[in-house]
């Protein structure tokens, strides 16, 4: 295992995850071979303009992703992060770009879903959110149960601002260890988190199938599947 000292008993740990962590649960990543952005144009399915132009197409894309996510099970990587949270308590926070809900399904509680969630819909008229499993998804554009307005997926699209940025900034400034797993390091602001945490003194570690785009910014890199590497890491950190 790459030399990376476990967090000391008083140290704060922030974890950032991306699509790679859910790959072993059968959820498509975005930029791998046969990833979602090879099969769909992101500007046609994941932007406010796309929704204004063809909301039914956008909904078809997200209904398919909701179906996949709601039938998927968390994998060993998710469970390892939930285990780390149980061991580290309030010193641990998980920030995820994933929208599939699998971290929560594995028992993680301190989760910030910066790109929204497939498990919620958002009314474009009254602003109410509704759990996706309570909404009638049969119409090509589902309607708000409160006001009958058009619903959209409660997902942060390209051109929109991710959630929790203030809170995440403060977590990164106070982090002693930043672990980033299963993300290609292509999408900002998440790809920038390693620079912020490093600047404020954190030790940084990336876990990924292949070196991420921003690999040179990390102190250490462990190459492999998150379902293999994260359990190993959680064991080492919790017994250290
Ligand atoms: P990407 O698809 O860009 O990257 C996934 C990364 O996970 C790649 O570097 C893979 O090599 C790696 N990977 C694949 N399988 C893995 C495994 N089993 N274990 C470890 N790593 C593995 O996905 P993200 O970086 O999450 O945003 O993409 C970031 C954002 O771009 C997404 O949240 C989404 C997308 O456009 C929005 O939709 C707003």
PDB file of N, CA and C in Angstrom, residues 129-210:
ATOM      1  N   UNK A 129     -39.948  20.318  -3.279  1.00  0.00           N
ATOM      2  CA  UNK A 129     -39.291  19.075  -3.680  1.00  0.00           C
ATOM      3  C   UNK A 129     -40.166  17.903  -3.241  1.00  0.00           C
ATOM      4  N   UNK A 130     -40.137  16.837  -4.015  1.00  0.00           N
ATOM      5  CA  UNK A 130     -40.923  15.638  -3.708  1.00  0.00           C
ATOM      6  C   UNK A 130     -40.047  14.416  -3.930  1.00  0.00           C
ATOM      7  N   UNK A 131     -40.103  13.434  -2.984  1.00  0.00           N
ATOM      8  CA  UNK A 131     -39.346  12.206  -3.217  1.00  0.00           C
ATOM      9  C   UNK A 131     -39.772  11.575  -4.545  1.00  0.00           C
ATOM     10  N   UNK A 132     -38.800  11.149  -5.324  1.00  0.00           N
ATOM     11  CA  UNK A 132     -39.103  10.609  -6.658  1.00  0.00           C
ATOM     12  C   UNK A 132     -40.038   9.402  -6.567  1.00  0.00           C
ATOM     13  N   UNK A 133     -39.895   8.612  -5.482  1.00  0.00           N
ATOM     14  CA  UNK A 133     -40.741   7.413  -5.400  1.00  0.00           C
ATOM     15  C   UNK A 133     -42.181   7.715  -4.980  1.00  0.00           C
ATOM     16  N   UNK A 134     -42.496   9.008  -4.768  1.00  0.00           N
ATOM     17  CA  UNK A 134     -43.897   9.357  -4.480  1.00  0.00           C
ATOM     18  C   UNK A 134     -44.561  10.046  -5.671  1.00  0.00           C
ATOM     19  N   UNK A 135     -43.780  10.205  -6.748  1.00  0.00           N
ATOM     20  CA  UNK A 135     -44.272  10.977  -7.892  1.00  0.00           C
ATOM     21  C   UNK A 135     -44.698  10.020  -9.008  1.00  0.00           C
ATOM     22  N   UNK A 136     -45.745  10.384  -9.740  1.00  0.00           N
ATOM     23  CA  UNK A 136     -46.156   9.585 -10.894  1.00  0.00           C
ATOM     24  C   UNK A 136     -45.208   9.897 -12.054  1.00  0.00           C
ATOM     25  N   UNK A 137     -44.344   8.935 -12.370  1.00  0.00           N
ATOM     26  CA  UNK A 137     -43.335   9.163 -13.410  1.00  0.00           C
ATOM     27  C   UNK A 137     -43.827   8.745 -14.796  1.00  0.00           C
ATOM     28  N   UNK A 138     -45.086   8.299 -14.888  1.00  0.00           N
ATOM     29  CA  UNK A 138     -45.587   7.832 -16.184  1.00  0.00           C
ATOM     30  C   UNK A 138     -45.675   8.944 -17.242  1.00  0.00           C
ATOM     31  N   UNK A 139     -46.154  10.157 -16.903  1.00  0.00           N
ATOM     32  CA  UNK A 139     -46.214  11.196 -17.940  1.00  0.00           C
ATOM     33  C   UNK A 139     -44.812  11.558 -18.449  1.00  0.00           C
ATOM     34  N   UNK A 140     -44.731  12.019 -19.696  1.00  0.00           N
ATOM     35  CA  UNK A 140     -43.394  12.335 -20.237  1.00  0.00           C
ATOM     36  C   UNK A 140     -42.743  13.464 -19.434  1.00  0.00           C
ATOM     37  N   UNK A 141     -43.555  14.384 -18.903  1.00  0.00           N
ATOM     38  CA  UNK A 141     -43.029  15.397 -17.974  1.00  0.00           C
ATOM     39  C   UNK A 141     -43.880  15.303 -16.697  1.00  0.00           C
ATOM     40  N   UNK A 142     -43.365  14.679 -15.658  1.00  0.00           N
ATOM     41  CA  UNK A 142     -44.167  14.498 -14.438  1.00  0.00           C
ATOM     42  C   UNK A 142     -44.612  15.824 -13.817  1.00  0.00           C
ATOM     43  N   UNK A 143     -45.763  15.790 -13.121  1.00  0.00           N
ATOM     44  CA  UNK A 143     -46.352  17.015 -12.554  1.00  0.00           C
ATOM     45  C   UNK A 143     -46.170  17.065 -11.047  1.00  0.00           C
ATOM     46  N   UNK A 144     -46.100  18.279 -10.542  1.00  0.00           N
ATOM     47  CA  UNK A 144     -45.945  18.512  -9.107  1.00  0.00           C
ATOM     48  C   UNK A 144     -47.239  18.111  -8.382  1.00  0.00           C
ATOM     49  N   UNK A 145     -47.155  17.236  -7.367  1.00  0.00           N
ATOM     50  CA  UNK A 145     -48.359  16.853  -6.614  1.00  0.00           C
ATOM     51  C   UNK A 145     -48.969  18.039  -5.868  1.00  0.00           C
ATOM     52  N   UNK A 146     -48.186  19.115  -5.587  1.00  0.00           N
ATOM     53  CA  UNK A 146     -48.731  20.264  -4.861  1.00  0.00           C
ATOM     54  C   UNK A 146     -49.436  21.242  -5.790  1.00  0.00           C
ATOM     55  N   UNK A 147     -48.802  21.613  -6.923  1.00  0.00           N
ATOM     56  CA  UNK A 147     -49.370  22.713  -7.719  1.00  0.00           C
ATOM     57  C   UNK A 147     -49.595  22.347  -9.183  1.00  0.00           C
ATOM     58  N   UNK A 148     -49.265  21.105  -9.544  1.00  0.00           N
ATOM     59  CA  UNK A 148     -49.445  20.639 -10.917  1.00  0.00           C
ATOM     60  C   UNK A 148     -48.444  21.227 -11.928  1.00  0.00           C
ATOM     61  N   UNK A 149     -47.462  21.994 -11.431  1.00  0.00           N
ATOM     62  CA  UNK A 149     -46.426  22.528 -12.335  1.00  0.00           C
ATOM     63  C   UNK A 149     -45.530  21.403 -12.844  1.00  0.00           C
ATOM     64  N   UNK A 150     -44.659  21.743 -13.809  1.00  0.00           N
ATOM     65  CA  UNK A 150     -43.716  20.736 -14.326  1.00  0.00           C
ATOM     66  C   UNK A 150     -42.642  20.449 -13.286  1.00  0.00           C
ATOM     67  N   UNK A 151     -42.400  19.172 -13.068  1.00  0.00           N
ATOM     68  CA  UNK A 151     -41.288  18.785 -12.195  1.00  0.00           C
ATOM     69  C   UNK A 151     -40.023  18.627 -13.031  1.00  0.00           C
ATOM     70  N   UNK A 152     -38.873  18.821 -12.389  1.00  0.00           N
ATOM     71  CA  UNK A 152     -37.586  18.468 -12.985  1.00  0.00           C
ATOM     72  C   UNK A 152     -36.846  17.585 -11.973  1.00  0.00           C
ATOM     73  N   UNK A 153     -35.848  16.847 -12.420  1.00  0.00           N
ATOM     74  CA  UNK A 153     -35.034  16.119 -11.452  1.00  0.00           C
ATOM     75  C   UNK A 153     -34.305  17.142 -10.565  1.00  0.00           C
ATOM     76  N   UNK A 154     -34.122  16.814  -9.282  1.00  0.00           N
ATOM     77  CA  UNK A 154     -33.435  17.754  -8.380  1.00  0.00           C
ATOM     78  C   UNK A 154     -31.919  17.513  -8.454  1.00  0.00           C
ATOM     79  N   UNK A 155     -31.410  17.755  -9.647  1.00  0.00           N
ATOM     80  CA  UNK A 155     -30.007  17.497  -9.995  1.00  0.00           C
ATOM     81  C   UNK A 155     -29.374  18.836 -10.362  1.00  0.00           C
ATOM     82  N   UNK A 156     -28.109  19.006  -9.984  1.00  0.00           N
ATOM     83  CA  UNK A 156     -27.380  20.215 -10.388  1.00  0.00           C
ATOM     84  C   UNK A 156     -26.853  19.973 -11.804  1.00  0.00           C
ATOM     85  N   UNK A 157     -27.333  20.779 -12.729  1.00  0.00           N
ATOM     86  CA  UNK A 157     -26.937  20.607 -14.134  1.00  0.00           C
ATOM     87  C   UNK A 157     -25.749  21.496 -14.471  1.00  0.00           C
ATOM     88  N   UNK A 158     -25.172  21.246 -15.631  1.00  0.00           N
ATOM     89  CA  UNK A 158     -24.089  22.105 -16.113  1.00  0.00           C
ATOM     90  C   UNK A 158     -24.625  23.537 -16.225  1.00  0.00           C
ATOM     91  N   UNK A 159     -23.856  24.477 -15.698  1.00  0.00           N
ATOM     92  CA  UNK A 159     -24.290  25.881 -15.702  1.00  0.00           C
ATOM     93  C   UNK A 159     -24.989  26.254 -14.409  1.00  0.00           C
ATOM     94  N   UNK A 160     -25.253  25.306 -13.513  1.00  0.00           N
ATOM     95  CA  UNK A 160     -25.875  25.608 -12.224  1.00  0.00           C
ATOM     96  C   UNK A 160     -24.829  25.464 -11.104  1.00  0.00           C
ATOM     97  N   UNK A 161     -25.143  26.070  -9.970  1.00  0.00           N
ATOM     98  CA  UNK A 161     -24.172  26.071  -8.868  1.00  0.00           C
ATOM     99  C   UNK A 161     -24.386  24.863  -7.969  1.00  0.00           C
ATOM    100  N   UNK A 162     -23.326  24.091  -7.707  1.00  0.00           N
ATOM    101  CA  UNK A 162     -23.470  22.946  -6.803  1.00  0.00           C
ATOM    102  C   UNK A 162     -23.934  23.376  -5.413  1.00  0.00           C
ATOM    103  N   UNK A 163     -24.510  22.422  -4.673  1.00  0.00           N
ATOM    104  CA  UNK A 163     -24.986  22.670  -3.314  1.00  0.00           C
ATOM    105  C   UNK A 163     -23.822  22.667  -2.320  1.00  0.00           C
ATOM    106  N   UNK A 164     -24.053  23.307  -1.165  1.00  0.00           N
ATOM    107  CA  UNK A 164     -23.174  23.221   0.022  1.00  0.00           C
ATOM    108  C   UNK A 164     -21.774  23.799  -0.185  1.00  0.00           C
ATOM    109  N   UNK A 165     -21.577  24.688  -1.178  1.00  0.00           N
ATOM    110  CA  UNK A 165     -20.202  25.115  -1.464  1.00  0.00           C
ATOM    111  C   UNK A 165     -19.545  25.834  -0.284  1.00  0.00           C
ATOM    112  N   UNK A 166     -20.351  26.622   0.461  1.00  0.00           N
ATOM    113  CA  UNK A 166     -19.782  27.341   1.617  1.00  0.00           C
ATOM    114  C   UNK A 166     -19.327  26.354   2.689  1.00  0.00           C
ATOM    115  N   UNK A 167     -20.218  25.408   2.964  1.00  0.00           N
ATOM    116  CA  UNK A 167     -19.924  24.391   3.977  1.00  0.00           C
ATOM    117  C   UNK A 167     -18.707  23.550   3.566  1.00  0.00           C
ATOM    118  N   UNK A 168     -18.650  23.210   2.288  1.00  0.00           N
ATOM    119  CA  UNK A 168     -17.536  22.380   1.801  1.00  0.00           C
ATOM    120  C   UNK A 168     -16.233  23.164   1.893  1.00  0.00           C
ATOM    121  N   UNK A 169     -16.285  24.443   1.555  1.00  0.00           N
ATOM    122  CA  UNK A 169     -15.075  25.270   1.631  1.00  0.00           C
ATOM    123  C   UNK A 169     -14.535  25.272   3.060  1.00  0.00           C
ATOM    124  N   UNK A 170     -15.437  25.424   4.021  1.00  0.00           N
ATOM    125  CA  UNK A 170     -15.004  25.449   5.410  1.00  0.00           C
ATOM    126  C   UNK A 170     -14.462  24.074   5.836  1.00  0.00           C
ATOM    127  N   UNK A 171     -15.090  22.995   5.382  1.00  0.00           N
ATOM    128  CA  UNK A 171     -14.579  21.649   5.687  1.00  0.00           C
ATOM    129  C   UNK A 171     -13.173  21.463   5.122  1.00  0.00           C
ATOM    130  N   UNK A 172     -12.962  21.938   3.890  1.00  0.00           N
ATOM    131  CA  UNK A 172     -11.654  21.753   3.246  1.00  0.00           C
ATOM    132  C   UNK A 172     -10.566  22.553   3.962  1.00  0.00           C
ATOM    133  N   UNK A 173     -10.917  23.748   4.425  1.00  0.00           N
ATOM    134  CA  UNK A 173      -9.935  24.562   5.146  1.00  0.00           C
ATOM    135  C   UNK A 173      -9.546  23.923   6.477  1.00  0.00           C
ATOM    136  N   UNK A 174     -10.473  23.159   7.058  1.00  0.00           N
ATOM    137  CA  UNK A 174     -10.220  22.543   8.363  1.00  0.00           C
ATOM    138  C   UNK A 174      -9.820  21.074   8.263  1.00  0.00           C
ATOM    139  N   UNK A 175      -9.686  20.586   7.035  1.00  0.00           N
ATOM    140  CA  UNK A 175      -9.366  19.155   6.870  1.00  0.00           C
ATOM    141  C   UNK A 175      -7.891  18.901   7.169  1.00  0.00           C
ATOM    142  N   UNK A 176      -7.626  17.775   7.821  1.00  0.00           N
ATOM    143  CA  UNK A 176      -6.240  17.321   7.987  1.00  0.00           C
ATOM    144  C   UNK A 176      -5.916  16.272   6.927  1.00  0.00           C
ATOM    145  N   UNK A 177      -6.968  15.547   6.510  1.00  0.00           N
ATOM    146  CA  UNK A 177      -6.796  14.521   5.478  1.00  0.00           C
ATOM    147  C   UNK A 177      -7.934  14.668   4.475  1.00  0.00           C
ATOM    148  N   UNK A 178      -7.578  14.693   3.189  1.00  0.00           N
ATOM    149  CA  UNK A 178      -8.599  14.653   2.130  1.00  0.00           C
ATOM    150  C   UNK A 178      -8.382  13.376   1.321  1.00  0.00           C
ATOM    151  N   UNK A 179      -9.426  12.562   1.271  1.00  0.00           N
ATOM    152  CA  UNK A 179      -9.401  11.333   0.462  1.00  0.00           C
ATOM    153  C   UNK A 179     -10.381  11.527  -0.692  1.00  0.00           C
ATOM    154  N   UNK A 180      -9.901  11.353  -1.915  1.00  0.00           N
ATOM    155  CA  UNK A 180     -10.749  11.543  -3.097  1.00  0.00           C
ATOM    156  C   UNK A 180     -10.809  10.219  -3.854  1.00  0.00           C
ATOM    157  N   UNK A 181     -12.020   9.693  -4.060  1.00  0.00           N
ATOM    158  CA  UNK A 181     -12.123   8.358  -4.658  1.00  0.00           C
ATOM    159  C   UNK A 181     -13.092   8.324  -5.829  1.00  0.00           C
ATOM    160  N   UNK A 182     -12.670   7.669  -6.907  1.00  0.00           N
ATOM    161  CA  UNK A 182     -13.562   7.365  -8.024  1.00  0.00           C
ATOM    162  C   UNK A 182     -14.028   8.568  -8.821  1.00  0.00           C
ATOM    163  N   UNK A 183     -13.173   9.564  -8.938  1.00  0.00           N
ATOM    164  CA  UNK A 183     -13.556  10.722  -9.760  1.00  0.00           C
ATOM    165  C   UNK A 183     -12.411  11.086 -10.700  1.00  0.00           C
ATOM    166  N   UNK A 184     -12.790  11.469 -11.933  1.00  0.00           N
ATOM    167  CA  UNK A 184     -11.775  11.707 -12.965  1.00  0.00           C
ATOM    168  C   UNK A 184     -11.068  13.042 -12.788  1.00  0.00           C
ATOM    169  N   UNK A 185     -11.554  13.892 -11.885  1.00  0.00           N
ATOM    170  CA  UNK A 185     -10.894  15.189 -11.662  1.00  0.00           C
ATOM    171  C   UNK A 185     -11.070  16.137 -12.827  1.00  0.00           C
ATOM    172  N   UNK A 186     -12.196  15.992 -13.527  1.00  0.00           N
ATOM    173  CA  UNK A 186     -12.475  16.821 -14.704  1.00  0.00           C
ATOM    174  C   UNK A 186     -13.438  17.956 -14.429  1.00  0.00           C
ATOM    175  N   UNK A 187     -14.315  17.765 -13.424  1.00  0.00           N
ATOM    176  CA  UNK A 187     -15.429  18.697 -13.257  1.00  0.00           C
ATOM    177  C   UNK A 187     -15.201  19.620 -12.067  1.00  0.00           C
ATOM    178  N   UNK A 188     -15.279  20.906 -12.334  1.00  0.00           N
ATOM    179  CA  UNK A 188     -15.098  21.921 -11.279  1.00  0.00           C
ATOM    180  C   UNK A 188     -16.453  22.305 -10.722  1.00  0.00           C
ATOM    181  N   UNK A 189     -16.549  22.677  -9.453  1.00  0.00           N
ATOM    182  CA  UNK A 189     -15.437  22.962  -8.546  1.00  0.00           C
ATOM    183  C   UNK A 189     -14.829  21.744  -7.850  1.00  0.00           C
ATOM    184  N   UNK A 190     -15.423  20.536  -7.973  1.00  0.00           N
ATOM    185  CA  UNK A 190     -14.912  19.393  -7.195  1.00  0.00           C
ATOM    186  C   UNK A 190     -13.430  19.116  -7.484  1.00  0.00           C
ATOM    187  N   UNK A 191     -13.033  19.299  -8.746  1.00  0.00           N
ATOM    188  CA  UNK A 191     -11.646  19.003  -9.114  1.00  0.00           C
ATOM    189  C   UNK A 191     -10.654  19.946  -8.420  1.00  0.00           C
ATOM    190  N   UNK A 192     -11.168  21.025  -7.874  1.00  0.00           N
ATOM    191  CA  UNK A 192     -10.339  22.044  -7.222  1.00  0.00           C
ATOM    192  C   UNK A 192     -10.159  21.761  -5.723  1.00  0.00           C
ATOM    193  N   UNK A 193     -10.954  20.857  -5.171  1.00  0.00           N
ATOM    194  CA  UNK A 193     -10.945  20.655  -3.709  1.00  0.00           C
ATOM    195  C   UNK A 193      -9.567  20.248  -3.203  1.00  0.00           C
ATOM    196  N   UNK A 194      -8.856  19.429  -3.982  1.00  0.00           N
ATOM    197  CA  UNK A 194      -7.531  18.987  -3.533  1.00  0.00           C
ATOM    198  C   UNK A 194      -6.590  20.183  -3.377  1.00  0.00           C
ATOM    199  N   UNK A 195      -6.718  21.162  -4.255  1.00  0.00           N
ATOM    200  CA  UNK A 195      -5.842  22.339  -4.172  1.00  0.00           C
ATOM    201  C   UNK A 195      -6.168  23.155  -2.922  1.00  0.00           C
ATOM    202  N   UNK A 196      -7.445  23.312  -2.634  1.00  0.00           N
ATOM    203  CA  UNK A 196      -7.850  24.107  -1.458  1.00  0.00           C
ATOM    204  C   UNK A 196      -7.378  23.404  -0.185  1.00  0.00           C
ATOM    205  N   UNK A 197      -7.686  22.101  -0.070  1.00  0.00           N
ATOM    206  CA  UNK A 197      -7.315  21.372   1.156  1.00  0.00           C
ATOM    207  C   UNK A 197      -5.800  21.384   1.338  1.00  0.00           C
ATOM    208  N   UNK A 198      -5.074  21.150   0.276  1.00  0.00           N
ATOM    209  CA  UNK A 198      -3.598  21.158   0.327  1.00  0.00           C
ATOM    210  C   UNK A 198      -3.073  22.507   0.777  1.00  0.00           C
ATOM    211  N   UNK A 199      -3.628  23.537   0.200  1.00  0.00           N
ATOM    212  CA  UNK A 199      -3.199  24.902   0.523  1.00  0.00           C
ATOM    213  C   UNK A 199      -3.349  25.179   2.010  1.00  0.00           C
ATOM    214  N   UNK A 200      -4.415  24.612   2.612  1.00  0.00           N
ATOM    215  CA  UNK A 200      -4.648  24.848   4.045  1.00  0.00           C
ATOM    216  C   UNK A 200      -4.039  23.736   4.910  1.00  0.00           C
ATOM    217  N   UNK A 201      -3.170  22.934   4.322  1.00  0.00           N
ATOM    218  CA  UNK A 201      -2.339  22.037   5.133  1.00  0.00           C
ATOM    219  C   UNK A 201      -2.755  20.587   5.196  1.00  0.00           C
ATOM    220  N   UNK A 202      -3.804  20.187   4.469  1.00  0.00           N
ATOM    221  CA  UNK A 202      -4.230  18.776   4.542  1.00  0.00           C
ATOM    222  C   UNK A 202      -3.272  17.878   3.768  1.00  0.00           C
ATOM    223  N   UNK A 203      -3.192  16.622   4.225  1.00  0.00           N
ATOM    224  CA  UNK A 203      -2.537  15.578   3.435  1.00  0.00           C
ATOM    225  C   UNK A 203      -3.597  15.007   2.499  1.00  0.00           C
ATOM    226  N   UNK A 204      -3.219  14.700   1.271  1.00  0.00           N
ATOM    227  CA  UNK A 204      -4.234  14.345   0.273  1.00  0.00           C
ATOM    228  C   UNK A 204      -3.907  13.020  -0.405  1.00  0.00           C
ATOM    229  N   UNK A 205      -4.948  12.225  -0.606  1.00  0.00           N
ATOM    230  CA  UNK A 205      -4.795  10.890  -1.188  1.00  0.00           C
ATOM    231  C   UNK A 205      -5.897  10.662  -2.220  1.00  0.00           C
ATOM    232  N   UNK A 206      -5.510  10.187  -3.397  1.00  0.00           N
ATOM    233  CA  UNK A 206      -6.507   9.817  -4.413  1.00  0.00           C
ATOM    234  C   UNK A 206      -6.548   8.300  -4.566  1.00  0.00           C
ATOM    235  N   UNK A 207      -7.757   7.758  -4.718  1.00  0.00           N
ATOM    236  CA  UNK A 207      -7.955   6.328  -5.003  1.00  0.00           C
ATOM    237  C   UNK A 207      -8.755   6.265  -6.290  1.00  0.00           C
ATOM    238  N   UNK A 208      -8.210   5.620  -7.311  1.00  0.00           N
ATOM    239  CA  UNK A 208      -8.914   5.589  -8.598  1.00  0.00           C
ATOM    240  C   UNK A 208      -8.377   4.452  -9.460  1.00  0.00           C
ATOM    241  N   UNK A 209      -9.205   4.053 -10.411  1.00  0.00           N
ATOM    242  CA  UNK A 209      -8.800   2.996 -11.328  1.00  0.00           C
ATOM    243  C   UNK A 209      -7.608   3.429 -12.178  1.00  0.00           C
ATOM    244  N   UNK A 210      -7.590   4.708 -12.522  1.00  0.00           N
ATOM    245  CA  UNK A 210      -6.476   5.243 -13.312  1.00  0.00           C
ATOM    246  C   UNK A 210      -6.140   6.619 -12.745  1.00  0.00           C
TER     247      UNK A 210
END
